[in-house]
Coordinates of C-alpha atoms in Angstrom, one line a residue:
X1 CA 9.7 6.3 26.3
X2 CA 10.1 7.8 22.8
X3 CA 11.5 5.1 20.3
X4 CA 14.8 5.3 18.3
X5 CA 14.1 5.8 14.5
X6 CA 15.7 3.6 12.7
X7 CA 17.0 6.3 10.0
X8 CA 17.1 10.1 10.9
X9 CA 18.1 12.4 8.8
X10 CA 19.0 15.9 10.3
X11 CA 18.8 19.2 8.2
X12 CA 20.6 17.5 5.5
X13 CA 22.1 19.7 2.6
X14 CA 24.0 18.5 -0.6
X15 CA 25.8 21.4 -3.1
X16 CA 27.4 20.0 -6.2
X17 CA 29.9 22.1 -7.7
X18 CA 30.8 22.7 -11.3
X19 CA 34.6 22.8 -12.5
X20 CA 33.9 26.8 -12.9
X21 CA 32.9 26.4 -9.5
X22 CA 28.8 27.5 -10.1
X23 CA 27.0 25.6 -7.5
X24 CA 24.0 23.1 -7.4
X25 CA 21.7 22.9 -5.0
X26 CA 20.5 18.7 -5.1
X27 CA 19.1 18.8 -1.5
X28 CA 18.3 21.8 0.9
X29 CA 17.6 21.1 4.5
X30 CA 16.4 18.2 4.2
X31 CA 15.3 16.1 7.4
X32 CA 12.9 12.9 7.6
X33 CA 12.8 9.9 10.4
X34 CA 11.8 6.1 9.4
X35 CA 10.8 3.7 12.4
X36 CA 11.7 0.2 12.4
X37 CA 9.6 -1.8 9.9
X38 CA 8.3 1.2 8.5
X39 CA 8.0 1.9 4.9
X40 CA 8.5 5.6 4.1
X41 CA 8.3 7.0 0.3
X42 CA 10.5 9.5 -1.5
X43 CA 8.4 11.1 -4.5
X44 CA 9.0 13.5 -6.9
X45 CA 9.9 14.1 -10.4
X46 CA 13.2 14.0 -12.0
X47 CA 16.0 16.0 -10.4
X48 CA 14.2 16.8 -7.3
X49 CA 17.0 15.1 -5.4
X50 CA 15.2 11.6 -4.7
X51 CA 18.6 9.8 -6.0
X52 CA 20.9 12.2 -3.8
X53 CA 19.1 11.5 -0.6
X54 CA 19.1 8.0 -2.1
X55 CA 23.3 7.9 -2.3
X56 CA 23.2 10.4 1.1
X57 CA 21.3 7.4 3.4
X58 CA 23.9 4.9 1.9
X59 CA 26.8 6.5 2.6
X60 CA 27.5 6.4 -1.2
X61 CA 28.3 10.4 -0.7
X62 CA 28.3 12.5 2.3
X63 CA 26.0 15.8 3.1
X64 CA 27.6 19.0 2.4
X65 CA 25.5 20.1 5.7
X66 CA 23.5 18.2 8.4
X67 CA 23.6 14.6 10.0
X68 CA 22.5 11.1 9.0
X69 CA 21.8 8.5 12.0
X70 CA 21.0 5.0 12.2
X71 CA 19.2 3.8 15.7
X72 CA 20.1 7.5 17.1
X73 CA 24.0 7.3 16.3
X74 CA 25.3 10.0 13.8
X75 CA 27.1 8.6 11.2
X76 CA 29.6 11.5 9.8
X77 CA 32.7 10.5 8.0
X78 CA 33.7 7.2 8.9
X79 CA 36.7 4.5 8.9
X80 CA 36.8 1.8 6.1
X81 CA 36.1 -0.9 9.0
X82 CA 33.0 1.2 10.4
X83 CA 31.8 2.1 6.4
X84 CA 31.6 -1.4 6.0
X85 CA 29.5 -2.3 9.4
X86 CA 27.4 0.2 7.7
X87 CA 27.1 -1.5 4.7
X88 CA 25.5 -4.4 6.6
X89 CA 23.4 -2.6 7.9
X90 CA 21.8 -0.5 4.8
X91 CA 21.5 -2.0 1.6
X92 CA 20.3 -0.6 -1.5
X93 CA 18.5 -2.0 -4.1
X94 CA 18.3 -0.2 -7.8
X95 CA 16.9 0.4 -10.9
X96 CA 18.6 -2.1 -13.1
X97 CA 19.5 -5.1 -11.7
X98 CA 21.9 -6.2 -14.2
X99 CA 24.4 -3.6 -13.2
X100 CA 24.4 -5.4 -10.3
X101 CA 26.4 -8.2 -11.0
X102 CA 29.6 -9.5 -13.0
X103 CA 28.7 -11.7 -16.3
X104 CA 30.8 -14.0 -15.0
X105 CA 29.2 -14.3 -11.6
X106 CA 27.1 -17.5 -10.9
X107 CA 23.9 -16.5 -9.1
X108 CA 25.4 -18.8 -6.5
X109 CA 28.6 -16.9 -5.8
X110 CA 26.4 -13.2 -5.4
X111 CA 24.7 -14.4 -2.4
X112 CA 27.3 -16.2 -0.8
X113 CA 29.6 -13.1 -1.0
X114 CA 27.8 -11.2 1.7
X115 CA 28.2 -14.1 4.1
X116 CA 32.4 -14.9 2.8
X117 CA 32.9 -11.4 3.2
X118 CA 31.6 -10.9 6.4
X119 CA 33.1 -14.2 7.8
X120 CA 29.4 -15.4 9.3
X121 CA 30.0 -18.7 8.2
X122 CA 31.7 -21.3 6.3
X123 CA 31.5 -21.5 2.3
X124 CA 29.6 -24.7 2.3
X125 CA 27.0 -23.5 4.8
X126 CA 26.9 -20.1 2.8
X127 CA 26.1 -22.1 -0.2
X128 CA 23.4 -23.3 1.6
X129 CA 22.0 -20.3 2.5
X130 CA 22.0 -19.2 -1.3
X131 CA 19.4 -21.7 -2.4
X132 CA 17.4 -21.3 0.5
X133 CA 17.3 -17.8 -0.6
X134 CA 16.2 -18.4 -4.1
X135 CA 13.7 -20.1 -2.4
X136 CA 12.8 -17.6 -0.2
X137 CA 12.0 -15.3 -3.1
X138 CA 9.8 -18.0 -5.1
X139 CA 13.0 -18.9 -7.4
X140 CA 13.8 -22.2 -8.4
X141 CA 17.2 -23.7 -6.1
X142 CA 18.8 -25.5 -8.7
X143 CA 19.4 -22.7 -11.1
X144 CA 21.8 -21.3 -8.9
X145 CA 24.4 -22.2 -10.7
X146 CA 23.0 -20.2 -13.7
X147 CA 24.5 -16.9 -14.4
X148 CA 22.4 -13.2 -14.7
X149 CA 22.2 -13.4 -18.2
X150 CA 20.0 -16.5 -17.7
X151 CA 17.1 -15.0 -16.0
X152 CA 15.0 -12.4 -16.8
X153 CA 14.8 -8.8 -15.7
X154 CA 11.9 -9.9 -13.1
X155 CA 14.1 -12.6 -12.2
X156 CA 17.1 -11.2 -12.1
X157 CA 15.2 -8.3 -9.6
X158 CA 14.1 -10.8 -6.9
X159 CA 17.7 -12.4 -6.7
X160 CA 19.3 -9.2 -6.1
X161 CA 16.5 -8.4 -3.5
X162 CA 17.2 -11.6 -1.7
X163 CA 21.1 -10.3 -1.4
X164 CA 19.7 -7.5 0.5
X165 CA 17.5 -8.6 2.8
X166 CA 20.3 -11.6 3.8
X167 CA 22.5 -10.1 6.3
X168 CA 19.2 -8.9 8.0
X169 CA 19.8 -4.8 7.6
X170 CA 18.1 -2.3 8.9
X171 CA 17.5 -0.6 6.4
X172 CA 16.7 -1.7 2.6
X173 CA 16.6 1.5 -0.3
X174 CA 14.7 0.5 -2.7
X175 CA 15.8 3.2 -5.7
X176 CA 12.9 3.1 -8.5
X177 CA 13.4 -1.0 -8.1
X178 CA 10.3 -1.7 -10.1
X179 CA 10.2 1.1 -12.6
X180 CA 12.0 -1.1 -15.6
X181 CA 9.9 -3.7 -14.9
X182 CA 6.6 -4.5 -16.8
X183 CA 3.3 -4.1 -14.8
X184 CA 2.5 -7.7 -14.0
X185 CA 6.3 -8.2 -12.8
X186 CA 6.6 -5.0 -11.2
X187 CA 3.1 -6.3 -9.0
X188 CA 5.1 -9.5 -8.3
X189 CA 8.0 -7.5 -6.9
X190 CA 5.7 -5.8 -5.1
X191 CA 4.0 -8.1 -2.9
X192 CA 7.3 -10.0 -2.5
X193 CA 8.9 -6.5 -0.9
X194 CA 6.0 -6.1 1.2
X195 CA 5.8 -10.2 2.1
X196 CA 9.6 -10.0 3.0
X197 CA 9.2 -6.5 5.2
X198 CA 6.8 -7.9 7.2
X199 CA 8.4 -11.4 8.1
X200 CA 11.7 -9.3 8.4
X201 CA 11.1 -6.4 9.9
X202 CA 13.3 -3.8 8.4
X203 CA 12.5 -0.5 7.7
X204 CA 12.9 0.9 4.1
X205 CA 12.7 4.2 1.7
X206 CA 11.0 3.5 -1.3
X207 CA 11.6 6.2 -4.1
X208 CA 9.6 6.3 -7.0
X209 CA 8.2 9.0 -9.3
X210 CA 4.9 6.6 -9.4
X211 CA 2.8 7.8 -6.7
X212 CA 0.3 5.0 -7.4
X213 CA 3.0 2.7 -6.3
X214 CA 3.4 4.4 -2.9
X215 CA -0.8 4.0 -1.8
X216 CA 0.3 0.3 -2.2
X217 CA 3.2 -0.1 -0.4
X218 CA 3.8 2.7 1.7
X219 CA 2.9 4.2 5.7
X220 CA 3.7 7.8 4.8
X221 CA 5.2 9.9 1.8
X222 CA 7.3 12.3 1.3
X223 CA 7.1 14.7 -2.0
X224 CA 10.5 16.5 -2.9
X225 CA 10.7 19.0 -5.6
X226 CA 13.9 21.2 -6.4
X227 CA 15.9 19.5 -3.5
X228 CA 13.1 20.8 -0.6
X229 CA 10.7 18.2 1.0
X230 CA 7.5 20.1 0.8
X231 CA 4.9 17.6 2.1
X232 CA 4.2 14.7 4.2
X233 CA 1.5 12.4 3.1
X234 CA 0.3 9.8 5.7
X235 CA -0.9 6.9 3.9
X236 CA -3.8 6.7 6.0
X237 CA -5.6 9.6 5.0
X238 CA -4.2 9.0 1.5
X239 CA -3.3 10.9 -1.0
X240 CA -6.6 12.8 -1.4
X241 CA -5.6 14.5 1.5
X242 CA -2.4 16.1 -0.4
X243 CA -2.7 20.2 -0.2
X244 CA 0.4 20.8 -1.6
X245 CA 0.0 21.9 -5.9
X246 CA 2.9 20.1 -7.0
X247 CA 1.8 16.8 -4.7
X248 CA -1.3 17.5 -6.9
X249 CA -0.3 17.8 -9.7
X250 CA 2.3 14.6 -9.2
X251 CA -1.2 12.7 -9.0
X252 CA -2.9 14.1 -12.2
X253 CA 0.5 12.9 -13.8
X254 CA 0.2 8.9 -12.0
X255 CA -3.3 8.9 -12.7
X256 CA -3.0 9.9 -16.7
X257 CA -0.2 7.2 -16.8
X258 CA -2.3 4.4 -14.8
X259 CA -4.9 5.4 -17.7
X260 CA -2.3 5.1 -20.6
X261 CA -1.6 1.6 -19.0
X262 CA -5.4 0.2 -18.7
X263 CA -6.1 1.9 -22.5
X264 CA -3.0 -1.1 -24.0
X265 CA -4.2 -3.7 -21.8
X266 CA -7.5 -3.5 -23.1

């Protein structure tokens, strides 16, 4: 028996259009399937249509054509009750973490929300379950009490990815997560994505324009360019095994950067 992808998408399209009406084409038949505790990358340079797909998958905005699915049921427009079982079940992680949260938010109260909001439990076991996810994500219990301007961006990163993974979704999009992050920290957030995956079991996207990053954490990638998914990579060949000349010439482009980064560091 075949299995049920976790995520589907199905000939997906997205047009944006201009006040004069011109028309922009973000995403053009687009279709890709993630399995359950898979780890599929989304690659390609700026304005390819990584951050559409991104916002697509989440529900953020919907497809001007085609179908998105989770576990093999189309999602199409949906009530506010049914958006927000869907918002359990995909999270998203971004960039920046600090637009993430309120100034005034303790640490504490972000990752109790998802558990008040959702009534899964009371407020003093959800304050629990806050420290023992600081903990979870090698952060120190007692500062939750601290608020974001108190940590660093590293910091700040592993709290926000401990929100996600806390309701136990599905589906985590990780939307260039590490890219602000220095090397040495974005390596920490690395392992700790791949640590939590695999005690977790969700699946996840993971776009990036850093095709290094993908060999590392990735089974398979997928290279857009101009809204079009033009090749699949399977990690187990590796990316040597790319025919496509813009896949190509996305690695010459990782591969002068991880240079520029070894010439400071020494």
């Amino acid at each position: 028996m075949k299995s049920v992808c976790t995520l589907e998408v199905r000939c997906v399209s997205k047009v944006f259009r201009d006040d004069d009406g011109s028309a922009f084409h973000a995403l053009r038949d687009v279709s890709l399937c993630v399995q359950a505790g898979e780890c599929v990358g989304i690659v390609g340079q700026s304005g390819s249509g990584k951050s559409t797909l991104a916002r697509l998958v989440s529900k953020r905005i919907e497809p001007t054509e085609g179908e998105i699915a989770l576990e093999g049921i189309t999602r199409g427009k949906m009530s506010h009750k049914a958006l927000n079982a869907y918002f359990r079940e995909v999270q998203m992680v971004f960039q920046n973490p600090y637009d993430t949260f309120s100034p005034r938010m303790t640490i504490e109260h972000y990752l109790m929300e998802p558990f008040l909001n959702y009534k899964i439990c009371s407020k003093k076991l959800a304050r629990e379950k806050a420290r023992d996810l600081l903990e979870m994500v090698g952060l120190n219990a007692r500062d939750v009490n601290k608020r974001p301007d108190e940590f660093s961006g590293g910091q700040l990163q592993r709290v926000v990815i401990a929100r996600a993974v806390a309701l136990n979704p599905k589906l985590i999009i990780f939307d260039e997560a590490t890219s602000a992050l220095d090397v040495t920290i974005q390596k920490q957030i690395i392992d700790l994505i791949m640590r939590l995956k695999k005690e977790n079991g969700f699946a996840c996207m993971f776009i990036t324009h850093d095709l290094a990053l993908t060999e590392i954490v990735c089974d398979r990638v997928l290279v857009l360019d101009e809204g079009a998914l033009i090749e699949e990579v399977s990690m187990k060949s590796g990316l040597l095994r790319a025919e496509h000349p813009h896949t190509r010439k996305l690695m010459h482009i990782a591969q002068r950067l991880c240079l520029k980064e070894e010439c400071k560091r020494a």
